Amino acid sequence: MPEERRLFLLRQRLNSSNLNRERNARKARKIALYVRTVQGEDVAPIFDSLQREADRRQWRVARMFHDQAELDPAAHPVPEHWPGWRAVRDLIGSGQLDGVLVPDRTHISTNTAAYVNELEAISDRQGFTVLLVREADP
């Protein structure tokens, strides 16, 4: 099975129980928008796209986080080193957020093992991770 398909299925499996948990049964789920860019990249259109998707799903955007790197986007360090991402994890863990909406997996990590670790960390905190552009078509 191709890696991107495997990652898609893993994320779907991890999300399935958390999207249906009692705390997520609120009329409007509370989410964060998370974007990681390189220095000088305009973040506004990315957040606009995420906001449109949240609106379409009738989710309430409670917080927006933006981490900015000075490096090539493919050279992202481990996600837990980024303050915005750590805040997302902490807020989901404390029950203040139900999940996070991200443009694509590279905004979390380009490293497969680190990406999987973050999906599992969000799921362990009873949250969900949704991508605007998923890893693979189902």
PDB file of C-alpha atoms in Angstrom:
ATOM      1  CA  MET A   1       0.000   0.000   0.000  1.00  0.00           C
ATOM      2  CA  PRO A   2       1.414   3.427  -0.898  1.00  0.00           C
ATOM      3  CA  GLU A   3       2.604   5.499   2.052  1.00  0.00           C
ATOM      4  CA  GLU A   4       0.216   8.415   1.469  1.00  0.00           C
ATOM      5  CA  ARG A   5      -2.760   6.033   1.385  1.00  0.00           C
ATOM      6  CA  ARG A   6      -1.566   4.369   4.599  1.00  0.00           C
ATOM      7  CA  LEU A   7      -1.268   7.789   6.294  1.00  0.00           C
ATOM      8  CA  PHE A   8      -4.747   8.795   5.129  1.00  0.00           C
ATOM      9  CA  LEU A   9      -6.270   5.601   6.523  1.00  0.00           C
ATOM     10  CA  LEU A  10      -4.384   5.990   9.805  1.00  0.00           C
ATOM     11  CA  ARG A  11      -5.600   9.570  10.246  1.00  0.00           C
ATOM     12  CA  GLN A  12      -9.165   8.522   9.432  1.00  0.00           C
ATOM     13  CA  ARG A  13      -9.010   5.702  11.985  1.00  0.00           C
ATOM     14  CA  LEU A  14      -7.553   7.955  14.694  1.00  0.00           C
ATOM     15  CA  ASN A  15     -10.144  10.645  13.982  1.00  0.00           C
ATOM     16  CA  SER A  16     -13.173   8.358  13.850  1.00  0.00           C
ATOM     17  CA  SER A  17     -13.676   7.867  17.576  1.00  0.00           C
ATOM     18  CA  ASN A  18     -12.702  11.417  18.502  1.00  0.00           C
ATOM     19  CA  LEU A  19     -15.040  13.033  15.992  1.00  0.00           C
ATOM     20  CA  ASN A  20     -17.894  11.171  17.686  1.00  0.00           C
ATOM     21  CA  ARG A  21     -16.951  11.654  21.350  1.00  0.00           C
ATOM     22  CA  GLU A  22     -19.452  13.292  23.665  1.00  0.00           C
ATOM     23  CA  ARG A  23     -17.446  16.501  24.070  1.00  0.00           C
ATOM     24  CA  ASN A  24     -17.440  16.811  20.277  1.00  0.00           C
ATOM     25  CA  ALA A  25     -21.210  16.402  20.068  1.00  0.00           C
ATOM     26  CA  ARG A  26     -21.639  20.133  20.656  1.00  0.00           C
ATOM     27  CA  LYS A  27     -23.494  21.900  17.900  1.00  0.00           C
ATOM     28  CA  ALA A  28     -20.328  23.666  16.765  1.00  0.00           C
ATOM     29  CA  ARG A  29     -17.001  21.964  17.302  1.00  0.00           C
ATOM     30  CA  LYS A  30     -14.267  24.294  18.506  1.00  0.00           C
ATOM     31  CA  ILE A  31     -11.138  24.030  16.450  1.00  0.00           C
ATOM     32  CA  ALA A  32      -7.814  25.700  15.824  1.00  0.00           C
ATOM     33  CA  LEU A  33      -6.462  26.597  12.433  1.00  0.00           C
ATOM     34  CA  TYR A  34      -2.772  25.822  12.177  1.00  0.00           C
ATOM     35  CA  VAL A  35      -0.341  26.981   9.494  1.00  0.00           C
ATOM     36  CA  ARG A  36       3.428  26.740   9.273  1.00  0.00           C
ATOM     37  CA  THR A  37       5.115  28.835   6.612  1.00  0.00           C
ATOM     38  CA  VAL A  38       8.545  30.001   5.609  1.00  0.00           C
ATOM     39  CA  GLN A  39       9.609  33.560   6.247  1.00  0.00           C
ATOM     40  CA  GLY A  40       7.989  35.979   3.830  1.00  0.00           C
ATOM     41  CA  GLU A  41       5.152  33.659   2.777  1.00  0.00           C
ATOM     42  CA  ASP A  42       1.726  35.338   2.886  1.00  0.00           C
ATOM     43  CA  VAL A  43      -0.332  33.441   5.444  1.00  0.00           C
ATOM     44  CA  ALA A  44      -3.625  35.320   4.850  1.00  0.00           C
ATOM     45  CA  PRO A  45      -4.829  33.297   1.824  1.00  0.00           C
ATOM     46  CA  ILE A  46      -3.984  30.054   3.618  1.00  0.00           C
ATOM     47  CA  PHE A  47      -5.995  31.041   6.686  1.00  0.00           C
ATOM     48  CA  ASP A  48      -8.827  32.206   4.391  1.00  0.00           C
ATOM     49  CA  SER A  49      -8.995  28.744   2.785  1.00  0.00           C
ATOM     50  CA  LEU A  50      -9.016  27.057   6.184  1.00  0.00           C
ATOM     51  CA  GLN A  51     -11.717  29.411   7.472  1.00  0.00           C
ATOM     52  CA  ARG A  52     -13.929  28.639   4.455  1.00  0.00           C
ATOM     53  CA  GLU A  53     -13.569  24.910   5.155  1.00  0.00           C
ATOM     54  CA  ALA A  54     -14.373  25.408   8.845  1.00  0.00           C
ATOM     55  CA  ASP A  55     -17.449  27.434   7.878  1.00  0.00           C
ATOM     56  CA  ARG A  56     -18.529  24.727   5.429  1.00  0.00           C
ATOM     57  CA  ARG A  57     -18.312  22.135   8.221  1.00  0.00           C
ATOM     58  CA  GLN A  58     -20.006  24.508  10.678  1.00  0.00           C
ATOM     59  CA  TRP A  59     -17.027  24.425  13.028  1.00  0.00           C
ATOM     60  CA  ARG A  60     -16.203  27.386  15.227  1.00  0.00           C
ATOM     61  CA  VAL A  61     -12.649  28.618  14.880  1.00  0.00           C
ATOM     62  CA  ALA A  62     -11.575  29.372  18.423  1.00  0.00           C
ATOM     63  CA  ARG A  63      -7.881  29.993  17.753  1.00  0.00           C
ATOM     64  CA  MET A  64      -5.466  30.503  14.865  1.00  0.00           C
ATOM     65  CA  PHE A  65      -1.804  29.555  15.107  1.00  0.00           C
ATOM     66  CA  HIS A  66       1.032  30.388  12.743  1.00  0.00           C
ATOM     67  CA  ASP A  67       4.584  29.185  13.098  1.00  0.00           C
ATOM     68  CA  GLN A  68       7.164  30.648  10.753  1.00  0.00           C
ATOM     69  CA  ALA A  69      10.433  29.086   9.692  1.00  0.00           C
ATOM     70  CA  GLU A  70      13.460  30.690   8.168  1.00  0.00           C
ATOM     71  CA  LEU A  71      14.299  27.377   6.506  1.00  0.00           C
ATOM     72  CA  ASP A  72      13.232  25.520   3.431  1.00  0.00           C
ATOM     73  CA  PRO A  73       9.720  24.133   4.148  1.00  0.00           C
ATOM     74  CA  ALA A  74      11.016  20.593   3.598  1.00  0.00           C
ATOM     75  CA  ALA A  75      13.521  21.067   6.428  1.00  0.00           C
ATOM     76  CA  HIS A  76      11.040  21.432   9.293  1.00  0.00           C
ATOM     77  CA  PRO A  77      12.315  20.204  12.629  1.00  0.00           C
ATOM     78  CA  VAL A  78      10.222  18.012  14.894  1.00  0.00           C
ATOM     79  CA  PRO A  79       6.712  19.529  15.263  1.00  0.00           C
ATOM     80  CA  GLU A  80       6.882  19.691  19.054  1.00  0.00           C
ATOM     81  CA  HIS A  81       9.605  22.341  18.694  1.00  0.00           C
ATOM     82  CA  TRP A  82       7.087  24.792  17.246  1.00  0.00           C
ATOM     83  CA  PRO A  83       5.254  26.953  19.822  1.00  0.00           C
ATOM     84  CA  GLY A  84       2.016  27.193  17.826  1.00  0.00           C
ATOM     85  CA  TRP A  85       1.786  23.443  17.345  1.00  0.00           C
ATOM     86  CA  ARG A  86       2.559  22.817  21.031  1.00  0.00           C
ATOM     87  CA  ALA A  87      -0.253  25.215  21.950  1.00  0.00           C
ATOM     88  CA  VAL A  88      -2.677  23.333  19.690  1.00  0.00           C
ATOM     89  CA  ARG A  89      -1.753  20.034  21.369  1.00  0.00           C
ATOM     90  CA  ASP A  90      -2.093  21.557  24.851  1.00  0.00           C
ATOM     91  CA  LEU A  91      -5.476  23.171  24.137  1.00  0.00           C
ATOM     92  CA  ILE A  92      -6.861  19.939  22.711  1.00  0.00           C
ATOM     93  CA  GLY A  93      -5.500  18.044  25.707  1.00  0.00           C
ATOM     94  CA  SER A  94      -7.180  20.433  28.138  1.00  0.00           C
ATOM     95  CA  GLY A  95     -10.522  20.111  26.331  1.00  0.00           C
ATOM     96  CA  GLN A  96     -10.563  23.724  25.147  1.00  0.00           C
ATOM     97  CA  LEU A  97     -10.410  22.616  21.510  1.00  0.00           C
ATOM     98  CA  ASP A  98     -11.900  19.604  19.775  1.00  0.00           C
ATOM     99  CA  GLY A  99      -9.466  19.459  16.893  1.00  0.00           C
ATOM    100  CA  VAL A 100      -7.231  21.173  14.404  1.00  0.00           C
ATOM    101  CA  LEU A 101      -7.600  22.035  10.715  1.00  0.00           C
ATOM    102  CA  VAL A 102      -4.352  22.177   8.727  1.00  0.00           C
ATOM    103  CA  PRO A 103      -3.712  22.905   5.012  1.00  0.00           C
ATOM    104  CA  ASP A 104      -1.837  19.629   4.394  1.00  0.00           C
ATOM    105  CA  ARG A 105       0.422  17.197   6.184  1.00  0.00           C
ATOM    106  CA  THR A 106       3.595  19.185   5.421  1.00  0.00           C
ATOM    107  CA  HIS A 107       2.401  21.917   7.787  1.00  0.00           C
ATOM    108  CA  ILE A 108       2.669  19.347  10.586  1.00  0.00           C
ATOM    109  CA  SER A 109       5.785  17.551   9.366  1.00  0.00           C
ATOM    110  CA  THR A 110       7.429  16.344   6.183  1.00  0.00           C
ATOM    111  CA  ASN A 111       8.925  13.489   8.179  1.00  0.00           C
ATOM    112  CA  THR A 112       6.573  10.498   8.130  1.00  0.00           C
ATOM    113  CA  ALA A 113       7.451   9.211  11.604  1.00  0.00           C
ATOM    114  CA  ALA A 114       7.058  12.674  13.152  1.00  0.00           C
ATOM    115  CA  TYR A 115       3.752  13.175  11.316  1.00  0.00           C
ATOM    116  CA  VAL A 116       2.395   9.857  12.618  1.00  0.00           C
ATOM    117  CA  ASN A 117       3.545  10.724  16.145  1.00  0.00           C
ATOM    118  CA  GLU A 118       1.628  13.997  15.990  1.00  0.00           C
ATOM    119  CA  LEU A 119      -1.546  12.346  14.668  1.00  0.00           C
ATOM    120  CA  GLU A 120      -1.339   9.886  17.544  1.00  0.00           C
ATOM    121  CA  ALA A 121      -0.611  12.661  20.080  1.00  0.00           C
ATOM    122  CA  ILE A 122      -3.707  14.600  19.008  1.00  0.00           C
ATOM    123  CA  SER A 123      -5.816  11.425  19.084  1.00  0.00           C
ATOM    124  CA  ASP A 124      -4.470  10.489  22.524  1.00  0.00           C
ATOM    125  CA  ARG A 125      -5.668  13.895  23.711  1.00  0.00           C
ATOM    126  CA  GLN A 126      -9.112  12.982  22.332  1.00  0.00           C
ATOM    127  CA  GLY A 127      -8.855  15.441  19.458  1.00  0.00           C
ATOM    128  CA  PHE A 128      -8.948  15.174  15.700  1.00  0.00           C
ATOM    129  CA  THR A 129      -6.743  16.367  12.847  1.00  0.00           C
ATOM    130  CA  VAL A 130      -8.318  17.376   9.547  1.00  0.00           C
ATOM    131  CA  LEU A 131      -6.383  18.322   6.429  1.00  0.00           C
ATOM    132  CA  LEU A 132      -7.664  20.651   3.724  1.00  0.00           C
ATOM    133  CA  VAL A 133      -5.684  18.588   1.212  1.00  0.00           C
ATOM    134  CA  ARG A 134      -5.638  14.994   2.406  1.00  0.00           C
ATOM    135  CA  GLU A 135      -2.713  12.655   2.068  1.00  0.00           C
ATOM    136  CA  ALA A 136      -4.356  10.514  -0.621  1.00  0.00           C
ATOM    137  CA  ASP A 137      -7.695   9.906  -2.231  1.00  0.00           C
ATOM    138  CA  PRO A 138      -9.739   7.237  -0.437  1.00  0.00           C
TER     139      PRO A 138
END
